[in-house]
Amino acid sequence: EPEVTQTPSHQVTQMGQEVILRCVPISNHLYFYWYRQILGQKVEFLVSFYNNEISEKSEIFDDQFSVERPDGSNFTLKIRSTKLEDSAMYFCASRQSGAVSGEQYFGPGTRLTVT
Amino acid sequence: SQQGEEDPQALSIQEGENATMNCSYKTSINNLQWYRQNSGRGLVHLILIRSNEREKHSGRLRVTLDTSKKSSSLLITASRAADTASYFCATDGGEYNFNKFYFGSGTKLNVKP
């Protein structure tokens, strides 16, 4: 069964460093998303991406964040200068279509630890 | 904010019993999805119910949706220890806005063997 994959599963970085989190969405999906979940808290929407551009972003997704679909398969989230509060699980998700019945599938997540 | 909220926050039952979790949201939706998350792991999609549907079944799962009350329930019948996890509902932005999905805080289900 097709699935969303994410790498790495765990990333440790020092404050101020740049990180790139990678995702491979399901191959025939057109809509892509990033979410984060701080330990013990709810899943929060970061950004959605369709047709090679950002569709919507949350207030969390400030200038330190960027997304890219560099080729036909990968979808990346870059954090330019990490802060301690960026420590969280980051989930990528994809959706096949804009139809009402289009289900959103999540990857296993990348645990980002900023020290 | 559209964010859904689940209740109860935590539920502890014996294996074989049924578990019911509820989700409430604030504005109109196109659909509502339920997910399961095992501790520290990813979100597993369980079921999607469209705003024009009232009930949906998938195996031991039964989901209902009441758009007039802006609420949904997830029933797991004949629970198993392996059902122990957190369960979340997610709603979209309504009016054919699928650019953003909102999650509640989840219900932590513990099924005792």
mmCIF file of C-alpha atoms in Angstrom:
data_model
loop_
_atom_site.group_PDB
_atom_site.id
_atom_site.type_symbol
_atom_site.label_atom_id
_atom_site.label_comp_id
_atom_site.label_asym_id
_atom_site.label_seq_id
_atom_site.Cartn_x
_atom_site.Cartn_y
_atom_site.Cartn_z
ATOM 1 C CA GLU A 1 0.000 0.000 0.000
ATOM 2 C CA PRO A 2 1.438 3.425 -0.895
ATOM 3 C CA GLU A 3 2.565 5.504 2.040
ATOM 4 C CA VAL A 4 4.128 8.836 2.887
ATOM 5 C CA THR A 5 7.737 8.499 3.970
ATOM 6 C CA GLN A 6 9.892 10.933 5.909
ATOM 7 C CA THR A 7 13.601 11.215 6.593
ATOM 8 C CA PRO A 8 15.352 11.359 8.918
ATOM 9 C CA SER A 9 13.306 9.791 11.690
ATOM 10 C CA HIS A 10 15.242 11.787 14.261
ATOM 11 C CA GLN A 11 17.334 14.907 13.792
ATOM 12 C CA VAL A 12 19.391 16.556 16.496
ATOM 13 C CA THR A 13 20.719 20.008 15.760
ATOM 14 C CA GLN A 14 22.191 22.946 17.572
ATOM 15 C CA MET A 15 20.317 26.202 17.999
ATOM 16 C CA GLY A 16 20.901 28.495 15.054
ATOM 17 C CA GLN A 17 21.626 25.721 12.591
ATOM 18 C CA GLU A 18 19.622 25.073 9.453
ATOM 19 C CA VAL A 19 17.730 21.813 9.070
ATOM 20 C CA ILE A 20 15.964 20.262 6.130
ATOM 21 C CA LEU A 21 13.280 17.697 6.742
ATOM 22 C CA ARG A 22 12.403 15.493 3.818
ATOM 23 C CA CYS A 23 9.192 13.858 2.760
ATOM 24 C CA VAL A 24 8.154 11.696 -0.143
ATOM 25 C CA PRO A 25 4.385 11.997 -0.561
ATOM 26 C CA ILE A 26 2.248 9.314 -2.142
ATOM 27 C CA SER A 27 3.040 9.398 -5.824
ATOM 28 C CA ASN A 28 -0.304 10.427 -7.334
ATOM 29 C CA HIS A 29 -1.109 12.959 -4.642
ATOM 30 C CA LEU A 30 -1.316 16.637 -5.472
ATOM 31 C CA TYR A 31 -1.721 18.398 -2.121
ATOM 32 C CA PHE A 32 1.053 18.446 0.445
ATOM 33 C CA TYR A 33 1.176 19.590 4.041
ATOM 34 C CA TRP A 34 3.501 20.024 6.970
ATOM 35 C CA TYR A 35 2.337 19.835 10.578
ATOM 36 C CA ARG A 36 4.148 19.815 13.849
ATOM 37 C CA GLN A 37 3.392 18.363 17.256
ATOM 38 C CA ILE A 38 5.219 19.630 20.298
ATOM 39 C CA LEU A 39 5.505 16.876 22.897
ATOM 40 C CA GLY A 40 2.218 16.383 24.684
ATOM 41 C CA GLN A 41 0.383 18.950 22.591
ATOM 42 C CA LYS A 42 -1.978 18.865 19.656
ATOM 43 C CA VAL A 43 -0.994 18.565 16.028
ATOM 44 C CA GLU A 44 -0.642 22.041 14.505
ATOM 45 C CA PHE A 45 -0.924 22.981 10.871
ATOM 46 C CA LEU A 46 2.130 24.707 9.383
ATOM 47 C CA VAL A 47 1.682 24.962 5.631
ATOM 48 C CA SER A 48 -0.083 23.532 2.614
ATOM 49 C CA PHE A 49 1.322 23.320 -0.896
ATOM 50 C CA TYR A 50 -0.354 22.767 -4.211
ATOM 51 C CA ASN A 51 0.683 23.318 -7.809
ATOM 52 C CA ASN A 52 4.191 24.320 -6.750
ATOM 53 C CA GLU A 53 3.146 27.080 -4.455
ATOM 54 C CA ILE A 54 2.045 27.620 -0.888
ATOM 55 C CA SER A 55 -1.729 27.486 -0.570
ATOM 56 C CA GLU A 56 -1.955 28.509 3.034
ATOM 57 C CA LYS A 57 0.340 28.929 6.011
ATOM 58 C CA SER A 58 -0.188 29.369 9.704
ATOM 59 C CA GLU A 59 1.202 32.069 11.953
ATOM 60 C CA ILE A 60 3.816 29.555 13.088
ATOM 61 C CA PHE A 61 5.222 29.404 9.566
ATOM 62 C CA ASP A 62 7.290 32.572 9.680
ATOM 63 C CA ASP A 63 10.267 33.663 7.588
ATOM 64 C CA GLN A 64 12.445 31.019 9.204
ATOM 65 C CA PHE A 65 10.452 28.309 7.449
ATOM 66 C CA SER A 66 10.305 27.456 3.783
ATOM 67 C CA VAL A 67 9.022 24.566 1.711
ATOM 68 C CA GLU A 68 10.072 23.244 -1.625
ATOM 69 C CA ARG A 69 9.255 20.502 -4.042
ATOM 70 C CA PRO A 70 12.635 20.299 -5.759
ATOM 71 C CA ASP A 71 11.777 17.397 -8.023
ATOM 72 C CA GLY A 72 8.719 15.311 -8.806
ATOM 73 C CA SER A 73 8.877 13.279 -5.640
ATOM 74 C CA ASN A 74 10.380 15.088 -2.648
ATOM 75 C CA PHE A 75 8.726 17.734 -0.495
ATOM 76 C CA THR A 76 11.001 19.486 1.970
ATOM 77 C CA LEU A 77 10.637 21.723 4.982
ATOM 78 C CA LYS A 78 13.587 23.953 5.794
ATOM 79 C CA ILE A 79 14.089 25.761 9.053
ATOM 80 C CA ARG A 80 16.775 28.386 8.501
ATOM 81 C CA SER A 81 17.937 29.109 12.023
ATOM 82 C CA THR A 82 16.514 26.684 14.535
ATOM 83 C CA LYS A 83 15.350 27.727 17.972
ATOM 84 C CA LEU A 84 14.858 25.598 21.066
ATOM 85 C CA GLU A 85 11.096 25.918 20.664
ATOM 86 C CA ASP A 86 11.276 24.314 17.227
ATOM 87 C CA SER A 87 11.830 20.980 18.960
ATOM 88 C CA ALA A 88 8.839 18.874 17.963
ATOM 89 C CA MET A 89 7.635 16.042 15.777
ATOM 90 C CA TYR A 90 7.173 17.232 12.218
ATOM 91 C CA PHE A 91 4.667 15.401 10.079
ATOM 92 C CA CYS A 92 4.295 15.538 6.348
ATOM 93 C CA ALA A 93 0.938 14.681 4.811
ATOM 94 C CA SER A 94 -0.438 14.354 1.329
ATOM 95 C CA ARG A 95 -3.831 14.238 -0.273
ATOM 96 C CA GLN A 96 -4.794 13.018 -3.686
ATOM 97 C CA SER A 97 -7.372 15.528 -4.699
ATOM 98 C CA GLY A 98 -9.385 18.528 -3.678
ATOM 99 C CA ALA A 99 -12.531 16.430 -3.568
ATOM 100 C CA VAL A 100 -14.583 16.273 -0.410
ATOM 101 C CA SER A 101 -13.760 12.619 0.064
ATOM 102 C CA GLY A 102 -10.007 13.029 -0.348
ATOM 103 C CA GLU A 103 -8.281 11.487 2.628
ATOM 104 C CA GLN A 104 -5.126 12.991 4.073
ATOM 105 C CA TYR A 105 -2.336 10.531 4.812
ATOM 106 C CA PHE A 106 0.504 11.231 7.180
ATOM 107 C CA GLY A 107 4.089 10.130 7.251
ATOM 108 C CA PRO A 108 5.700 8.638 10.368
ATOM 109 C CA GLY A 109 7.222 11.964 11.359
ATOM 110 C CA THR A 110 10.665 13.408 12.029
ATOM 111 C CA ARG A 111 11.534 14.105 15.625
ATOM 112 C CA LEU A 112 13.546 17.333 15.687
ATOM 113 C CA THR A 113 15.547 18.064 18.804
ATOM 114 C CA VAL A 114 17.197 21.474 19.035
ATOM 115 C CA THR A 115 19.869 21.755 21.713
ATOM 116 C CA SER B 1 -10.741 29.021 15.390
ATOM 117 C CA GLN B 2 -12.041 25.819 13.892
ATOM 118 C CA GLN B 3 -10.070 23.538 16.130
ATOM 119 C CA GLY B 4 -11.925 20.443 17.173
ATOM 120 C CA GLU B 5 -11.882 19.192 20.693
ATOM 121 C CA GLU B 6 -12.203 15.609 21.774
ATOM 122 C CA ASP B 7 -13.660 14.311 24.946
ATOM 123 C CA PRO B 8 -12.991 12.608 27.165
ATOM 124 C CA GLN B 9 -9.312 13.516 27.373
ATOM 125 C CA ALA B 10 -8.589 10.052 28.711
ATOM 126 C CA LEU B 11 -10.536 6.805 28.721
ATOM 127 C CA SER B 12 -9.624 3.539 30.389
ATOM 128 C CA ILE B 13 -11.620 0.381 29.650
ATOM 129 C CA GLN B 14 -11.302 -3.383 29.792
ATOM 130 C CA GLU B 15 -10.603 -5.431 26.714
ATOM 131 C CA GLY B 16 -13.868 -6.407 25.040
ATOM 132 C CA GLU B 17 -15.706 -3.258 26.071
ATOM 133 C CA ASN B 18 -16.742 -0.542 23.668
ATOM 134 C CA ALA B 19 -14.985 2.822 23.619
ATOM 135 C CA THR B 20 -16.718 6.019 22.577
ATOM 136 C CA MET B 21 -14.878 9.232 21.876
ATOM 137 C CA ASN B 22 -16.433 12.521 20.904
ATOM 138 C CA CYS B 23 -15.244 15.459 18.854
ATOM 139 C CA SER B 24 -16.709 18.927 18.597
ATOM 140 C CA TYR B 25 -15.812 21.674 16.158
ATOM 141 C CA LYS B 26 -16.835 25.234 15.559
ATOM 142 C CA THR B 27 -17.505 26.101 11.933
ATOM 143 C CA SER B 28 -18.754 24.371 8.812
ATOM 144 C CA ILE B 29 -16.767 21.474 7.386
ATOM 145 C CA ASN B 30 -16.470 19.484 4.200
ATOM 146 C CA ASN B 31 -15.403 16.365 5.999
ATOM 147 C CA LEU B 32 -14.086 15.083 9.301
ATOM 148 C CA GLN B 33 -11.335 12.508 9.674
ATOM 149 C CA TRP B 34 -10.334 10.367 12.615
ATOM 150 C CA TYR B 35 -6.739 9.339 13.256
ATOM 151 C CA ARG B 36 -4.936 7.090 15.708
ATOM 152 C CA GLN B 37 -1.511 7.836 17.122
ATOM 153 C CA ASN B 38 0.516 5.379 19.132
ATOM 154 C CA SER B 39 2.850 7.002 21.604
ATOM 155 C CA GLY B 40 5.574 8.952 19.817
ATOM 156 C CA ARG B 41 4.580 7.607 16.425
ATOM 157 C CA GLY B 42 2.852 8.848 13.296
ATOM 158 C CA LEU B 43 -0.818 9.466 12.616
ATOM 159 C CA VAL B 44 -2.721 6.581 11.116
ATOM 160 C CA HIS B 45 -5.797 7.464 9.107
ATOM 161 C CA LEU B 46 -8.849 5.579 10.352
ATOM 162 C CA ILE B 47 -11.906 6.926 8.621
ATOM 163 C CA LEU B 48 -13.294 9.963 6.776
ATOM 164 C CA ILE B 49 -16.895 11.046 6.982
ATOM 165 C CA ARG B 50 -18.277 13.686 4.649
ATOM 166 C CA SER B 51 -20.490 16.488 5.843
ATOM 167 C CA ASN B 52 -23.484 14.980 4.043
ATOM 168 C CA GLU B 53 -23.039 11.613 5.748
ATOM 169 C CA ARG B 54 -24.428 10.751 9.147
ATOM 170 C CA GLU B 55 -22.783 7.441 9.891
ATOM 171 C CA LYS B 56 -19.950 5.357 8.546
ATOM 172 C CA HIS B 57 -18.520 1.965 9.459
ATOM 173 C CA SER B 58 -15.136 0.399 8.973
ATOM 174 C CA GLY B 59 -14.526 -2.941 10.674
ATOM 175 C CA ARG B 60 -14.915 -2.372 14.416
ATOM 176 C CA LEU B 61 -15.128 1.391 13.951
ATOM 177 C CA ARG B 62 -18.329 3.363 13.742
ATOM 178 C CA VAL B 63 -18.300 7.098 13.180
ATOM 179 C CA THR B 64 -21.273 9.396 13.403
ATOM 180 C CA LEU B 65 -21.531 13.024 12.410
ATOM 181 C CA ASP B 66 -24.102 15.559 13.508
ATOM 182 C CA THR B 67 -23.488 18.777 11.608
ATOM 183 C CA SER B 68 -26.312 20.564 13.431
ATOM 184 C CA LYS B 69 -24.470 20.008 16.711
ATOM 185 C CA LYS B 70 -21.040 20.256 15.084
ATOM 186 C CA SER B 71 -19.992 17.015 16.661
ATOM 187 C CA SER B 72 -18.781 13.552 15.754
ATOM 188 C CA SER B 73 -18.267 10.368 17.683
ATOM 189 C CA LEU B 74 -15.953 7.430 17.165
ATOM 190 C CA LEU B 75 -17.044 4.095 18.558
ATOM 191 C CA ILE B 76 -14.611 1.209 18.774
ATOM 192 C CA THR B 77 -16.451 -2.005 19.466
ATOM 193 C CA ALA B 78 -14.999 -5.044 21.223
ATOM 194 C CA SER B 79 -11.816 -3.175 22.070
ATOM 195 C CA ARG B 80 -8.423 -4.892 22.186
ATOM 196 C CA ALA B 81 -5.255 -4.023 24.049
ATOM 197 C CA ALA B 82 -3.755 -3.086 20.662
ATOM 198 C CA ASP B 83 -6.318 -0.268 20.391
ATOM 199 C CA THR B 84 -4.451 1.564 23.159
ATOM 200 C CA ALA B 85 -3.458 4.867 21.554
ATOM 201 C CA SER B 86 -4.496 8.504 21.247
ATOM 202 C CA TYR B 87 -7.349 9.276 18.894
ATOM 203 C CA PHE B 88 -7.752 12.596 17.118
ATOM 204 C CA CYS B 89 -10.366 14.150 14.936
ATOM 205 C CA ALA B 90 -9.361 16.539 12.177
ATOM 206 C CA THR B 91 -11.591 18.987 10.376
ATOM 207 C CA ASP B 92 -10.997 21.058 7.284
ATOM 208 C CA GLY B 93 -11.723 24.710 6.682
ATOM 209 C CA GLY B 94 -15.187 24.172 5.212
ATOM 210 C CA GLU B 95 -16.540 25.706 2.013
ATOM 211 C CA TYR B 96 -14.250 23.533 -0.099
ATOM 212 C CA ASN B 97 -11.162 24.825 1.700
ATOM 213 C CA PHE B 98 -8.838 21.835 1.978
ATOM 214 C CA ASN B 99 -5.743 23.915 2.507
ATOM 215 C CA LYS B 100 -5.758 23.598 6.245
ATOM 216 C CA PHE B 101 -6.801 20.932 8.721
ATOM 217 C CA TYR B 102 -7.441 21.373 12.397
ATOM 218 C CA PHE B 103 -6.748 18.781 15.062
ATOM 219 C CA GLY B 104 -8.162 18.452 18.519
ATOM 220 C CA SER B 105 -6.185 17.571 21.608
ATOM 221 C CA GLY B 106 -7.103 13.930 21.352
ATOM 222 C CA THR B 107 -8.514 11.213 23.565
ATOM 223 C CA LYS B 108 -5.984 8.917 25.169
ATOM 224 C CA LEU B 109 -7.493 5.433 25.201
ATOM 225 C CA ASN B 110 -6.098 2.723 27.444
ATOM 226 C CA VAL B 111 -7.474 -0.769 26.923
ATOM 227 C CA LYS B 112 -6.546 -3.076 29.761
ATOM 228 C CA PRO B 113 -6.048 -6.740 28.932
#
